[in-house]
Amino acid sequence: FGEQAPSLTPPFFLPQHGSLNKYHHSHPLRERARKLSQGILVIRFEMPFNIWCDGCQNHIGMGVRYNAEKKKVGNYYTTPVYRFRMKCHLCVNYIELQTDPASCDYVIVSGARRKEERWDPGDSAQVLPSTPEERERLATDPMFRLEHGVTDREVLERATPTLTRLQEAQDAWKDDFGLNSRLRRRFREEKKTLREEEEEAAALRAKAGLSIPLLREEEEDRRLAALLTLRAPD
């Protein structure tokens, strides 16, 4: 109590020295900026897709993180293109990836192979956006615009039943409070019924002096019991 907390400021630091980083002749990013003079910054990079390392042939899953050297290597129009270089955590091989602004993706430069998991959206009946060429033809070619409109109407007619089912399913879950209330009410009723059956089974075991658990009575058990008849052996 009464003791003053130690100061983090060095004893010979004066305001005219500027910042503490300037006083210590260090960069605010410390070791991450050790190659900043070469245009390289060390960042925490997350693998954007599944790959196989060319050095050890091991699989590296999407989301695995590395300390990667980030460097600008060019431009796509006004968008910078960055390259990331990292060492495989299973061997001494280095992997290099690069941004691809044209396709909004990453491409492997060296050191690895991508696990191909891409597909054509048209194969899965997805609605594809119009390309710039199609938009230009729609604006300038009346016959193409008419054919395109007919095709769109056919696609809409085929998709209407599926869209209707999706809308009905979405509407069914819209009242989440009511659904939750009904589920909780049914859970309480089932719990009450189960407790009554357990009490009845416990009373029956105590009356008959049984130590084995009793199963729940089913309709098939009642039917078979009704078919049984008792007769003397002779």
PDB file of N, CA and C in Angstrom, residues 120-162:
ATOM      1  N   ASP A 120     -18.239 -26.185 -61.331  1.00  0.00           N
ATOM      2  CA  ASP A 120     -18.949 -25.210 -62.154  1.00  0.00           C
ATOM      3  C   ASP A 120     -20.312 -24.950 -61.530  1.00  0.00           C
ATOM      4  N   PRO A 121     -20.626 -23.713 -61.161  1.00  0.00           N
ATOM      5  CA  PRO A 121     -21.932 -23.443 -60.534  1.00  0.00           C
ATOM      6  C   PRO A 121     -23.102 -23.842 -61.412  1.00  0.00           C
ATOM      7  N   GLY A 122     -22.898 -23.835 -62.730  1.00  0.00           N
ATOM      8  CA  GLY A 122     -23.992 -24.225 -63.615  1.00  0.00           C
ATOM      9  C   GLY A 122     -24.361 -25.683 -63.491  1.00  0.00           C
ATOM     10  N   ASP A 123     -23.410 -26.533 -63.078  1.00  0.00           N
ATOM     11  CA  ASP A 123     -23.700 -27.962 -62.926  1.00  0.00           C
ATOM     12  C   ASP A 123     -24.643 -28.227 -61.761  1.00  0.00           C
ATOM     13  N   SER A 124     -24.687 -27.331 -60.774  1.00  0.00           N
ATOM     14  CA  SER A 124     -25.565 -27.513 -59.622  1.00  0.00           C
ATOM     15  C   SER A 124     -26.831 -26.679 -59.724  1.00  0.00           C
ATOM     16  N   ALA A 125     -27.168 -26.267 -60.928  1.00  0.00           N
ATOM     17  CA  ALA A 125     -28.405 -25.528 -61.207  1.00  0.00           C
ATOM     18  C   ALA A 125     -28.481 -24.210 -60.454  1.00  0.00           C
ATOM     19  N   GLN A 126     -27.331 -23.568 -60.227  1.00  0.00           N
ATOM     20  CA  GLN A 126     -27.337 -22.268 -59.582  1.00  0.00           C
ATOM     21  C   GLN A 126     -27.636 -21.176 -60.609  1.00  0.00           C
ATOM     22  N   VAL A 127     -28.202 -20.083 -60.119  1.00  0.00           N
ATOM     23  CA  VAL A 127     -28.478 -18.943 -60.976  1.00  0.00           C
ATOM     24  C   VAL A 127     -27.195 -18.143 -61.113  1.00  0.00           C
ATOM     25  N   LEU A 128     -26.672 -18.061 -62.318  1.00  0.00           N
ATOM     26  CA  LEU A 128     -25.389 -17.406 -62.548  1.00  0.00           C
ATOM     27  C   LEU A 128     -25.606 -15.948 -62.927  1.00  0.00           C
ATOM     28  N   PRO A 129     -24.744 -15.044 -62.451  1.00  0.00           N
ATOM     29  CA  PRO A 129     -24.862 -13.640 -62.854  1.00  0.00           C
ATOM     30  C   PRO A 129     -24.478 -13.459 -64.316  1.00  0.00           C
ATOM     31  N   SER A 130     -25.030 -12.437 -64.919  1.00  0.00           N
ATOM     32  CA  SER A 130     -24.753 -12.174 -66.320  1.00  0.00           C
ATOM     33  C   SER A 130     -23.336 -11.641 -66.476  1.00  0.00           C
ATOM     34  N   THR A 131     -22.672 -12.091 -67.527  1.00  0.00           N
ATOM     35  CA  THR A 131     -21.335 -11.598 -67.824  1.00  0.00           C
ATOM     36  C   THR A 131     -21.442 -10.226 -68.491  1.00  0.00           C
ATOM     37  N   PRO A 132     -20.351  -9.457 -68.509  1.00  0.00           N
ATOM     38  CA  PRO A 132     -20.398  -8.147 -69.195  1.00  0.00           C
ATOM     39  C   PRO A 132     -20.796  -8.271 -70.664  1.00  0.00           C
ATOM     40  N   GLU A 133     -20.359  -9.355 -71.338  1.00  0.00           N
ATOM     41  CA  GLU A 133     -20.726  -9.539 -72.738  1.00  0.00           C
ATOM     42  C   GLU A 133     -22.230  -9.752 -72.881  1.00  0.00           C
ATOM     43  N   GLU A 134     -22.817 -10.545 -71.961  1.00  0.00           N
ATOM     44  CA  GLU A 134     -24.261 -10.779 -72.035  1.00  0.00           C
ATOM     45  C   GLU A 134     -25.031  -9.490 -71.754  1.00  0.00           C
ATOM     46  N   ARG A 135     -24.571  -8.709 -70.795  1.00  0.00           N
ATOM     47  CA  ARG A 135     -25.262  -7.452 -70.499  1.00  0.00           C
ATOM     48  C   ARG A 135     -25.206  -6.494 -71.695  1.00  0.00           C
ATOM     49  N   GLU A 136     -24.075  -6.502 -72.400  1.00  0.00           N
ATOM     50  CA  GLU A 136     -23.963  -5.624 -73.571  1.00  0.00           C
ATOM     51  C   GLU A 136     -24.900  -6.083 -74.685  1.00  0.00           C
ATOM     52  N   ARG A 137     -25.003  -7.405 -74.887  1.00  0.00           N
ATOM     53  CA  ARG A 137     -25.903  -7.918 -75.916  1.00  0.00           C
ATOM     54  C   ARG A 137     -27.359  -7.682 -75.545  1.00  0.00           C
ATOM     55  N   LEU A 138     -27.682  -7.794 -74.244  1.00  0.00           N
ATOM     56  CA  LEU A 138     -29.049  -7.521 -73.807  1.00  0.00           C
ATOM     57  C   LEU A 138     -29.435  -6.070 -74.074  1.00  0.00           C
ATOM     58  N   ALA A 139     -28.456  -5.163 -74.014  1.00  0.00           N
ATOM     59  CA  ALA A 139     -28.752  -3.748 -74.222  1.00  0.00           C
ATOM     60  C   ALA A 139     -28.808  -3.370 -75.696  1.00  0.00           C
ATOM     61  N   THR A 140     -28.147  -4.155 -76.556  1.00  0.00           N
ATOM     62  CA  THR A 140     -28.038  -3.748 -77.967  1.00  0.00           C
ATOM     63  C   THR A 140     -28.720  -4.695 -78.943  1.00  0.00           C
ATOM     64  N   ASP A 141     -29.001  -5.950 -78.533  1.00  0.00           N
ATOM     65  CA  ASP A 141     -29.543  -6.943 -79.465  1.00  0.00           C
ATOM     66  C   ASP A 141     -30.964  -7.315 -79.040  1.00  0.00           C
ATOM     67  N   PRO A 142     -31.998  -6.834 -79.753  1.00  0.00           N
ATOM     68  CA  PRO A 142     -33.397  -7.138 -79.361  1.00  0.00           C
ATOM     69  C   PRO A 142     -33.715  -8.629 -79.435  1.00  0.00           C
ATOM     70  N   MET A 143     -33.214  -9.352 -80.457  1.00  0.00           N
ATOM     71  CA  MET A 143     -33.515 -10.767 -80.585  1.00  0.00           C
ATOM     72  C   MET A 143     -32.886 -11.561 -79.433  1.00  0.00           C
ATOM     73  N   PHE A 144     -31.657 -11.227 -79.077  1.00  0.00           N
ATOM     74  CA  PHE A 144     -31.021 -11.918 -77.951  1.00  0.00           C
ATOM     75  C   PHE A 144     -31.765 -11.624 -76.650  1.00  0.00           C
ATOM     76  N   ARG A 145     -32.248 -10.391 -76.504  1.00  0.00           N
ATOM     77  CA  ARG A 145     -33.005 -10.034 -75.301  1.00  0.00           C
ATOM     78  C   ARG A 145     -34.308 -10.823 -75.234  1.00  0.00           C
ATOM     79  N   LEU A 146     -34.971 -11.024 -76.386  1.00  0.00           N
ATOM     80  CA  LEU A 146     -36.203 -11.808 -76.406  1.00  0.00           C
ATOM     81  C   LEU A 146     -35.926 -13.264 -76.063  1.00  0.00           C
ATOM     82  N   GLU A 147     -34.877 -13.861 -76.658  1.00  0.00           N
ATOM     83  CA  GLU A 147     -34.536 -15.252 -76.349  1.00  0.00           C
ATOM     84  C   GLU A 147     -34.133 -15.403 -74.881  1.00  0.00           C
ATOM     85  N   HIS A 148     -33.399 -14.446 -74.384  1.00  0.00           N
ATOM     86  CA  HIS A 148     -32.965 -14.494 -72.982  1.00  0.00           C
ATOM     87  C   HIS A 148     -34.169 -14.425 -72.047  1.00  0.00           C
ATOM     88  N   GLY A 149     -35.167 -13.601 -72.391  1.00  0.00           N
ATOM     89  CA  GLY A 149     -36.362 -13.500 -71.564  1.00  0.00           C
ATOM     90  C   GLY A 149     -37.161 -14.792 -71.539  1.00  0.00           C
ATOM     91  N   VAL A 150     -37.257 -15.471 -72.701  1.00  0.00           N
ATOM     92  CA  VAL A 150     -37.962 -16.757 -72.752  1.00  0.00           C
ATOM     93  C   VAL A 150     -37.242 -17.796 -71.897  1.00  0.00           C
ATOM     94  N   THR A 151     -35.928 -17.839 -72.007  1.00  0.00           N
ATOM     95  CA  THR A 151     -35.148 -18.791 -71.198  1.00  0.00           C
ATOM     96  C   THR A 151     -35.300 -18.517 -69.711  1.00  0.00           C
ATOM     97  N   ASP A 152     -35.291 -17.252 -69.330  1.00  0.00           N
ATOM     98  CA  ASP A 152     -35.452 -16.899 -67.916  1.00  0.00           C
ATOM     99  C   ASP A 152     -36.817 -17.336 -67.391  1.00  0.00           C
ATOM    100  N   ARG A 153     -37.866 -17.163 -68.199  1.00  0.00           N
ATOM    101  CA  ARG A 153     -39.202 -17.587 -67.773  1.00  0.00           C
ATOM    102  C   ARG A 153     -39.278 -19.098 -67.603  1.00  0.00           C
ATOM    103  N   GLU A 154     -38.618 -19.856 -68.489  1.00  0.00           N
ATOM    104  CA  GLU A 154     -38.603 -21.312 -68.341  1.00  0.00           C
ATOM    105  C   GLU A 154     -37.869 -21.729 -67.068  1.00  0.00           C
ATOM    106  N   VAL A 155     -36.746 -21.079 -66.784  1.00  0.00           N
ATOM    107  CA  VAL A 155     -36.013 -21.389 -65.551  1.00  0.00           C
ATOM    108  C   VAL A 155     -36.858 -21.065 -64.334  1.00  0.00           C
ATOM    109  N   LEU A 156     -37.583 -19.949 -64.383  1.00  0.00           N
ATOM    110  CA  LEU A 156     -38.439 -19.567 -63.248  1.00  0.00           C
ATOM    111  C   LEU A 156     -39.564 -20.569 -63.037  1.00  0.00           C
ATOM    112  N   GLU A 157     -40.164 -21.045 -64.128  1.00  0.00           N
ATOM    113  CA  GLU A 157     -41.243 -22.021 -63.997  1.00  0.00           C
ATOM    114  C   GLU A 157     -40.746 -23.321 -63.383  1.00  0.00           C
ATOM    115  N   ARG A 158     -39.525 -23.751 -63.759  1.00  0.00           N
ATOM    116  CA  ARG A 158     -38.976 -24.983 -63.177  1.00  0.00           C
ATOM    117  C   ARG A 158     -38.607 -24.791 -61.708  1.00  0.00           C
ATOM    118  N   ALA A 159     -38.199 -23.590 -61.353  1.00  0.00           N
ATOM    119  CA  ALA A 159     -37.755 -23.348 -59.982  1.00  0.00           C
ATOM    120  C   ALA A 159     -38.883 -22.958 -59.043  1.00  0.00           C
ATOM    121  N   THR A 160     -40.073 -22.634 -59.560  1.00  0.00           N
ATOM    122  CA  THR A 160     -41.168 -22.160 -58.703  1.00  0.00           C
ATOM    123  C   THR A 160     -41.575 -23.180 -57.642  1.00  0.00           C
ATOM    124  N   PRO A 161     -41.759 -24.481 -57.970  1.00  0.00           N
ATOM    125  CA  PRO A 161     -42.133 -25.433 -56.906  1.00  0.00           C
ATOM    126  C   PRO A 161     -41.102 -25.503 -55.780  1.00  0.00           C
ATOM    127  N   THR A 162     -39.822 -25.501 -56.135  1.00  0.00           N
ATOM    128  CA  THR A 162     -38.785 -25.553 -55.103  1.00  0.00           C
ATOM    129  C   THR A 162     -38.790 -24.291 -54.264  1.00  0.00           C
TER     130      THR A 162
END
